[in-house]
């Protein structure tokens, strides 16, 4: 695999290879090992045109733990501010011979466009509303570890589905792994083609409670909403679609809660739920680092070397 642009590039077999390797990586990280000579001599560029905490810092850590050189470019302090285009930016960076460019951009398809002009591999770290493939890999890895297998599991994605690249990537990979995917949220936050994505829309919170083995809550993407209001008030959204401890108790005792972060406390999730024993939100973040170490190794043709270090 030269680039990771969409999670649809990841077959079930490749997912299990990434997942199993990530578990071994995480085990070593937990033991305090933080230097793996796998990407020595390689260079990773983090190029983020949108804010990020988890994705950017975990790719930076992943590169550094694997002994790569890592360059972080904040577009607010780069020549993008002077009007340089995406293509000109990546072309200039490519002339410095990086091996991987991790790209987050507000426009759908930006990573696909960028990779056409450069020799370095491109990782899509989130492009607009379209895809966030490494988020899907870490979400499905977290769920696979929790359940053993996703075959036959029923996963409900709740919230701003229309604006969510996480919903899109998660639903592709969850279905590849044999899970059934449902969604729930205000009509104004549902894409018209939700059924075409293989996702079944639920019409009440009671249905969500009844069907879900896991619930993935989504942040309301205020930055992607047009001027029109898509719900009357934050308070009403929270009452109808948010999750608090009282509502959590209505689910089966083994239903788990995920959120890609950052979460809006008191809007789609309360702090008590996020920090409860039913929440996998922080294990997701830890899994994200391990998964991204595997992805960088894979794109640099060093997956076997990583496996040698792990065994
Ligand atoms: N989940 C996620 O992409 O978080 P960041 O925006 O902080 O990277």
Coordinates of C-alpha atoms and ligand atoms in Angstrom, one line a residue:
X1 CA 0.0 0.0 0.0
X2 CA 1.5 3.3 -1.1
X3 CA -1.1 5.7 0.4
X4 CA -3.9 5.4 2.9
X5 CA -6.6 7.6 1.5
X6 CA -9.7 5.6 2.4
X7 CA -10.5 2.9 4.8
X8 CA -12.1 1.0 1.9
X9 CA -8.5 0.1 1.0
X10 CA -8.3 -2.1 4.1
X11 CA -9.6 -5.6 3.7
X12 CA -10.7 -7.8 6.7
X13 CA -7.3 -9.6 6.5
X14 CA -5.3 -6.4 6.4
X15 CA -7.3 -5.0 9.3
X16 CA -6.5 -8.1 11.5
X17 CA -2.8 -7.8 10.6
X18 CA -2.8 -4.1 11.6
X19 CA -4.9 -4.9 14.8
X20 CA -2.7 -7.8 16.0
X21 CA 0.5 -5.9 15.4
X22 CA -1.0 -2.8 17.2
X23 CA -1.7 -4.9 20.3
X24 CA 1.9 -6.1 20.4
X25 CA 3.1 -2.5 20.0
X26 CA 0.8 -1.3 22.7
X27 CA 2.1 -4.0 25.1
X28 CA 5.7 -2.8 24.6
X29 CA 4.6 0.9 25.0
X30 CA 2.9 -0.1 28.3
X31 CA 6.1 -1.7 29.5
X32 CA 7.8 1.7 28.9
X33 CA 9.6 0.9 25.6
X34 CA 9.6 4.1 23.6
X35 CA 12.2 3.6 20.9
X36 CA 12.0 1.2 18.1
X37 CA 14.6 1.4 15.4
X38 CA 12.1 0.6 12.6
X39 CA 11.9 3.9 10.6
X40 CA 15.5 5.1 11.2
X41 CA 16.4 7.3 8.2
X42 CA 12.8 7.9 7.3
X43 CA 11.0 11.3 7.5
X44 CA 7.3 11.9 8.4
X45 CA 5.7 15.3 7.8
X46 CA 2.5 16.2 9.7
X47 CA 0.7 18.8 7.6
X48 CA -2.6 19.9 9.3
X49 CA -4.9 22.5 7.7
X50 CA -7.4 22.0 10.5
X51 CA -7.0 21.8 14.3
X52 CA -6.1 18.4 15.9
X53 CA -5.0 17.1 19.3
X54 CA -5.2 13.3 19.0
X55 CA -4.4 12.6 15.4
X56 CA -1.6 15.0 15.0
X57 CA 0.2 14.3 18.3
X58 CA -0.2 10.5 17.9
X59 CA 1.3 10.6 14.4
X60 CA 4.1 12.7 15.8
X61 CA 4.7 10.3 18.7
X62 CA 4.3 7.3 16.4
X63 CA 7.1 8.6 14.1
X64 CA 9.4 9.5 17.0
X65 CA 8.9 6.2 18.8
X66 CA 9.8 4.5 15.5
X67 CA 13.0 6.6 15.2
X68 CA 11.8 8.6 12.2
X69 CA 12.5 12.3 11.8
X70 CA 9.2 14.1 12.2
X71 CA 8.4 17.6 10.9
X72 CA 5.2 19.3 12.1
X73 CA 3.8 22.0 10.0
X74 CA 1.1 24.3 11.4
X75 CA -0.6 25.9 8.4
X76 CA -1.3 29.0 10.5
X77 CA 2.5 29.6 10.6
X78 CA 3.4 28.4 7.1
X79 CA 3.3 30.0 3.7
X80 CA -0.3 28.8 3.3
X81 CA -1.1 32.0 5.1
X82 CA 0.5 33.9 2.3
X83 CA -1.7 32.2 -0.2
X84 CA 0.3 29.1 -1.3
X85 CA -1.9 26.4 -2.6
X86 CA -2.2 22.8 -1.3
X87 CA -0.5 21.4 -4.4
X88 CA 2.4 23.9 -4.3
X89 CA 2.8 23.3 -0.5
X90 CA 3.0 19.5 -0.8
X91 CA 5.2 19.7 -4.0
X92 CA 7.7 21.9 -2.1
X93 CA 7.7 19.6 0.9
X94 CA 8.2 16.6 -1.4
X95 CA 11.4 18.1 -2.7
X96 CA 12.8 17.7 0.8
X97 CA 12.4 13.9 0.4
X98 CA 10.0 13.0 3.2
X99 CA 8.7 9.4 3.1
X100 CA 5.2 10.1 4.4
X101 CA 3.0 13.2 4.5
X102 CA 0.1 13.0 7.0
X103 CA -2.5 15.4 5.7
X104 CA -5.6 16.8 7.3
X105 CA -7.6 19.2 5.2
X106 CA -11.1 20.7 5.2
X107 CA -11.8 19.7 1.6
X108 CA -13.0 16.3 0.6
X109 CA -10.5 14.6 -1.7
X110 CA -7.5 16.8 -0.8
X111 CA -5.2 13.8 0.1
X112 CA -6.2 12.1 -3.2
X113 CA -5.3 15.2 -5.1
X114 CA -2.0 15.8 -3.2
X115 CA -0.7 12.3 -3.7
X116 CA -0.9 12.7 -7.5
X117 CA 1.8 15.4 -7.4
X118 CA 4.3 13.9 -5.0
X119 CA 6.6 10.8 -4.4
X120 CA 6.0 10.6 -0.7
X121 CA 3.2 8.4 0.7
X122 CA 0.1 10.2 1.9
X123 CA -2.0 9.4 4.9
X124 CA -5.5 10.9 5.0
X125 CA -5.7 12.3 8.5
X126 CA -9.3 13.6 7.8
X127 CA -10.6 15.3 4.7
X128 CA -13.7 17.4 5.3
X129 CA -16.8 15.3 5.8
X130 CA -15.4 12.4 3.7
X131 CA -13.1 10.0 5.6
X132 CA -10.8 9.5 8.6
X133 CA -9.3 6.1 7.9
X134 CA -7.0 5.8 10.9
X135 CA -9.9 6.8 13.2
X136 CA -11.8 3.8 11.8
X137 CA -8.9 1.5 12.3
X138 CA -8.4 2.5 15.9
X139 CA -12.2 2.4 16.6
X140 CA -12.6 -1.1 15.1
X141 CA -9.4 -2.2 16.9
X142 CA -10.8 -1.0 20.3
X143 CA -14.1 -2.7 19.6
X144 CA -12.5 -5.9 18.4
X145 CA -10.4 -6.1 21.5
X146 CA -13.5 -5.5 23.7
X147 CA -15.8 -8.0 22.0
X148 CA -13.3 -10.5 20.6
X149 CA -14.9 -10.2 17.2
X150 CA -17.3 -7.7 15.5
X151 CA -19.2 -10.3 13.6
X152 CA -22.9 -9.9 14.4
X153 CA -22.3 -7.0 16.7
X154 CA -24.7 -4.0 16.4
X155 CA -23.1 -0.6 16.5
X156 CA -25.0 2.6 16.6
X157 CA -23.5 5.9 15.5
X158 CA -25.3 8.9 17.2
X159 CA -25.3 12.5 16.2
X160 CA -24.1 14.6 13.3
X161 CA -23.8 11.8 10.7
X162 CA -24.0 14.2 7.7
X163 CA -20.9 16.1 8.6
X164 CA -18.9 13.3 10.1
X165 CA -15.9 11.7 8.3
X166 CA -15.7 9.4 11.3
X167 CA -19.2 8.0 10.7
X168 CA -18.3 7.4 7.0
X169 CA -15.0 5.6 7.7
X170 CA -16.3 3.7 10.7
X171 CA -19.4 2.4 8.9
X172 CA -17.3 1.1 6.0
X173 CA -14.8 -0.8 8.2
X174 CA -17.4 -2.0 10.7
X175 CA -19.5 -3.6 7.9
X176 CA -16.3 -5.1 6.4
X177 CA -15.7 -6.8 9.8
X178 CA -19.3 -8.2 9.9
X179 CA -21.0 -5.7 12.2
X180 CA -24.4 -4.2 11.6
X181 CA -24.3 -0.4 11.6
X182 CA -27.2 1.8 12.8
X183 CA -27.5 5.6 13.2
X184 CA -29.6 8.0 15.2
X185 CA -29.8 11.7 15.2
X186 CA -31.8 14.7 14.1
X187 CA -33.2 14.5 10.5
X188 CA -31.2 17.6 9.7
X189 CA -28.0 15.8 10.5
X190 CA -28.7 12.7 8.4
X191 CA -27.3 12.3 4.9
X192 CA -29.9 11.6 2.2
X193 CA -28.0 8.5 1.2
X194 CA -27.7 6.9 4.7
X195 CA -29.3 3.6 3.6
X196 CA -27.1 3.5 0.5
X197 CA -24.2 3.5 2.9
X198 CA -25.5 0.3 4.4
X199 CA -26.6 2.0 7.6
X200 CA -30.0 1.5 9.1
X201 CA -31.6 4.6 10.6
X202 CA -33.2 4.3 14.0
X203 CA -36.1 6.6 14.8
X204 CA -36.1 6.7 18.7
X205 CA -33.8 6.5 21.6
X206 CA -35.6 3.4 22.8
X207 CA -34.6 1.7 19.6
X208 CA -31.0 2.7 20.2
X209 CA -31.2 1.2 23.7
X210 CA -32.7 -2.0 22.3
X211 CA -30.3 -2.7 19.5
X212 CA -26.9 -1.4 20.5
X213 CA -23.9 -3.5 21.7
X214 CA -21.8 -0.3 21.3
X215 CA -22.7 3.4 20.8
X216 CA -20.3 5.8 19.0
X217 CA -21.2 9.3 19.9
X218 CA -20.2 12.1 17.5
X219 CA -19.3 15.7 18.1
X220 CA -21.6 18.3 16.5
X221 CA -19.5 19.7 13.8
X222 CA -20.4 23.4 14.2
X223 CA -17.5 24.4 11.9
X224 CA -19.0 22.4 9.0
X225 CA -22.6 23.6 9.3
X226 CA -23.9 26.2 7.0
X227 CA -25.4 29.4 8.3
X228 CA -28.8 27.6 8.7
X229 CA -29.6 26.2 12.1
X230 CA -29.9 22.4 12.1
X231 CA -31.3 22.1 15.6
X232 CA -33.2 24.7 17.7
X233 CA -30.8 24.8 20.7
X234 CA -27.8 23.0 22.2
X235 CA -29.9 22.3 25.3
X236 CA -32.6 20.6 23.2
X237 CA -30.0 18.5 21.3
X238 CA -28.5 17.4 24.5
X239 CA -31.9 16.4 26.0
X240 CA -32.9 14.4 22.9
X241 CA -29.6 13.0 21.6
X242 CA -27.0 13.5 24.3
X243 CA -26.0 10.7 26.7
X244 CA -26.0 11.2 30.5
X245 CA -25.7 8.6 33.3
X246 CA -29.5 8.3 33.7
X247 CA -29.9 7.4 30.0
X248 CA -26.8 5.1 30.1
X249 CA -28.4 3.0 32.8
X250 CA -31.2 2.1 30.3
X251 CA -28.8 0.2 28.1
X252 CA -27.8 -3.5 28.6
X253 CA -25.1 -3.6 31.3
X254 CA -22.4 -4.5 28.7
X255 CA -23.2 -1.8 26.1
X256 CA -20.0 0.3 25.7
X257 CA -19.6 3.9 24.6
X258 CA -17.1 5.4 22.2
X259 CA -16.4 8.9 21.0
X260 CA -13.6 9.9 18.6
X261 CA -13.0 13.2 20.5
X262 CA -12.9 16.0 21.1
X263 CA -16.2 15.7 23.0
X264 CA -18.4 18.6 23.9
X265 CA -19.1 17.9 27.6
X266 CA -22.8 18.3 28.4
X267 CA -23.8 18.4 24.7
X268 CA -23.5 14.9 23.2
X269 CA -22.0 13.3 26.3
X270 CA -21.6 14.2 30.0
X271 CA -18.3 14.0 31.8
X272 CA -19.7 11.2 34.0
X273 CA -20.4 9.0 31.0
X274 CA -17.1 9.8 29.3
X275 CA -15.2 8.8 32.4
X276 CA -17.4 5.9 33.4
X277 CA -16.4 2.2 33.3
X278 CA -18.6 1.8 30.2
X279 CA -16.6 4.3 28.2
X280 CA -13.8 3.2 25.8
X281 CA -12.9 6.7 24.9
X282 CA -9.5 6.8 26.5
X283 CA -8.5 3.2 25.4
X284 CA -9.4 4.5 21.9
X285 CA -6.7 7.2 22.2
X286 CA -4.1 4.7 23.4
X287 CA -5.0 2.3 20.6
X288 CA -4.7 5.2 18.1
X289 CA -1.0 5.6 18.8
X290 CA -0.2 1.9 18.3
X291 CA -2.3 1.7 15.1
X292 CA -0.6 4.8 13.7
X293 CA 2.8 3.2 14.4
X294 CA 1.7 0.2 12.4
X295 CA 0.4 2.4 9.5
X296 CA 3.6 4.4 9.3
X297 CA 5.6 1.1 9.2
X298 CA 3.3 -0.3 6.6
X299 CA 3.6 2.7 4.3
X300 CA 7.4 2.7 4.6
X301 CA 7.6 -1.0 3.8
X302 CA 8.9 -1.7 7.2
X303 CA 6.0 -3.7 8.7
X304 CA 8.2 -6.9 8.8
X305 CA 10.9 -5.0 10.6
X306 CA 8.4 -3.7 13.1
X307 CA 7.2 -7.3 13.7
X308 CA 10.8 -8.5 14.1
X309 CA 11.3 -5.9 16.9
X310 CA 8.1 -6.9 18.6
X311 CA 8.7 -10.7 18.7
Ligands
LIG1 N1 -10.5 12.1 16.6 C1 -9.8 13.1 16.1 O1 -9.5 13.1 14.9 O2 -9.3 14.0 17.1 P1 -8.4 15.3 16.7 O3 -9.3 16.2 15.9 O4 -8.0 15.9 18.0 O5 -7.2 14.8 15.9

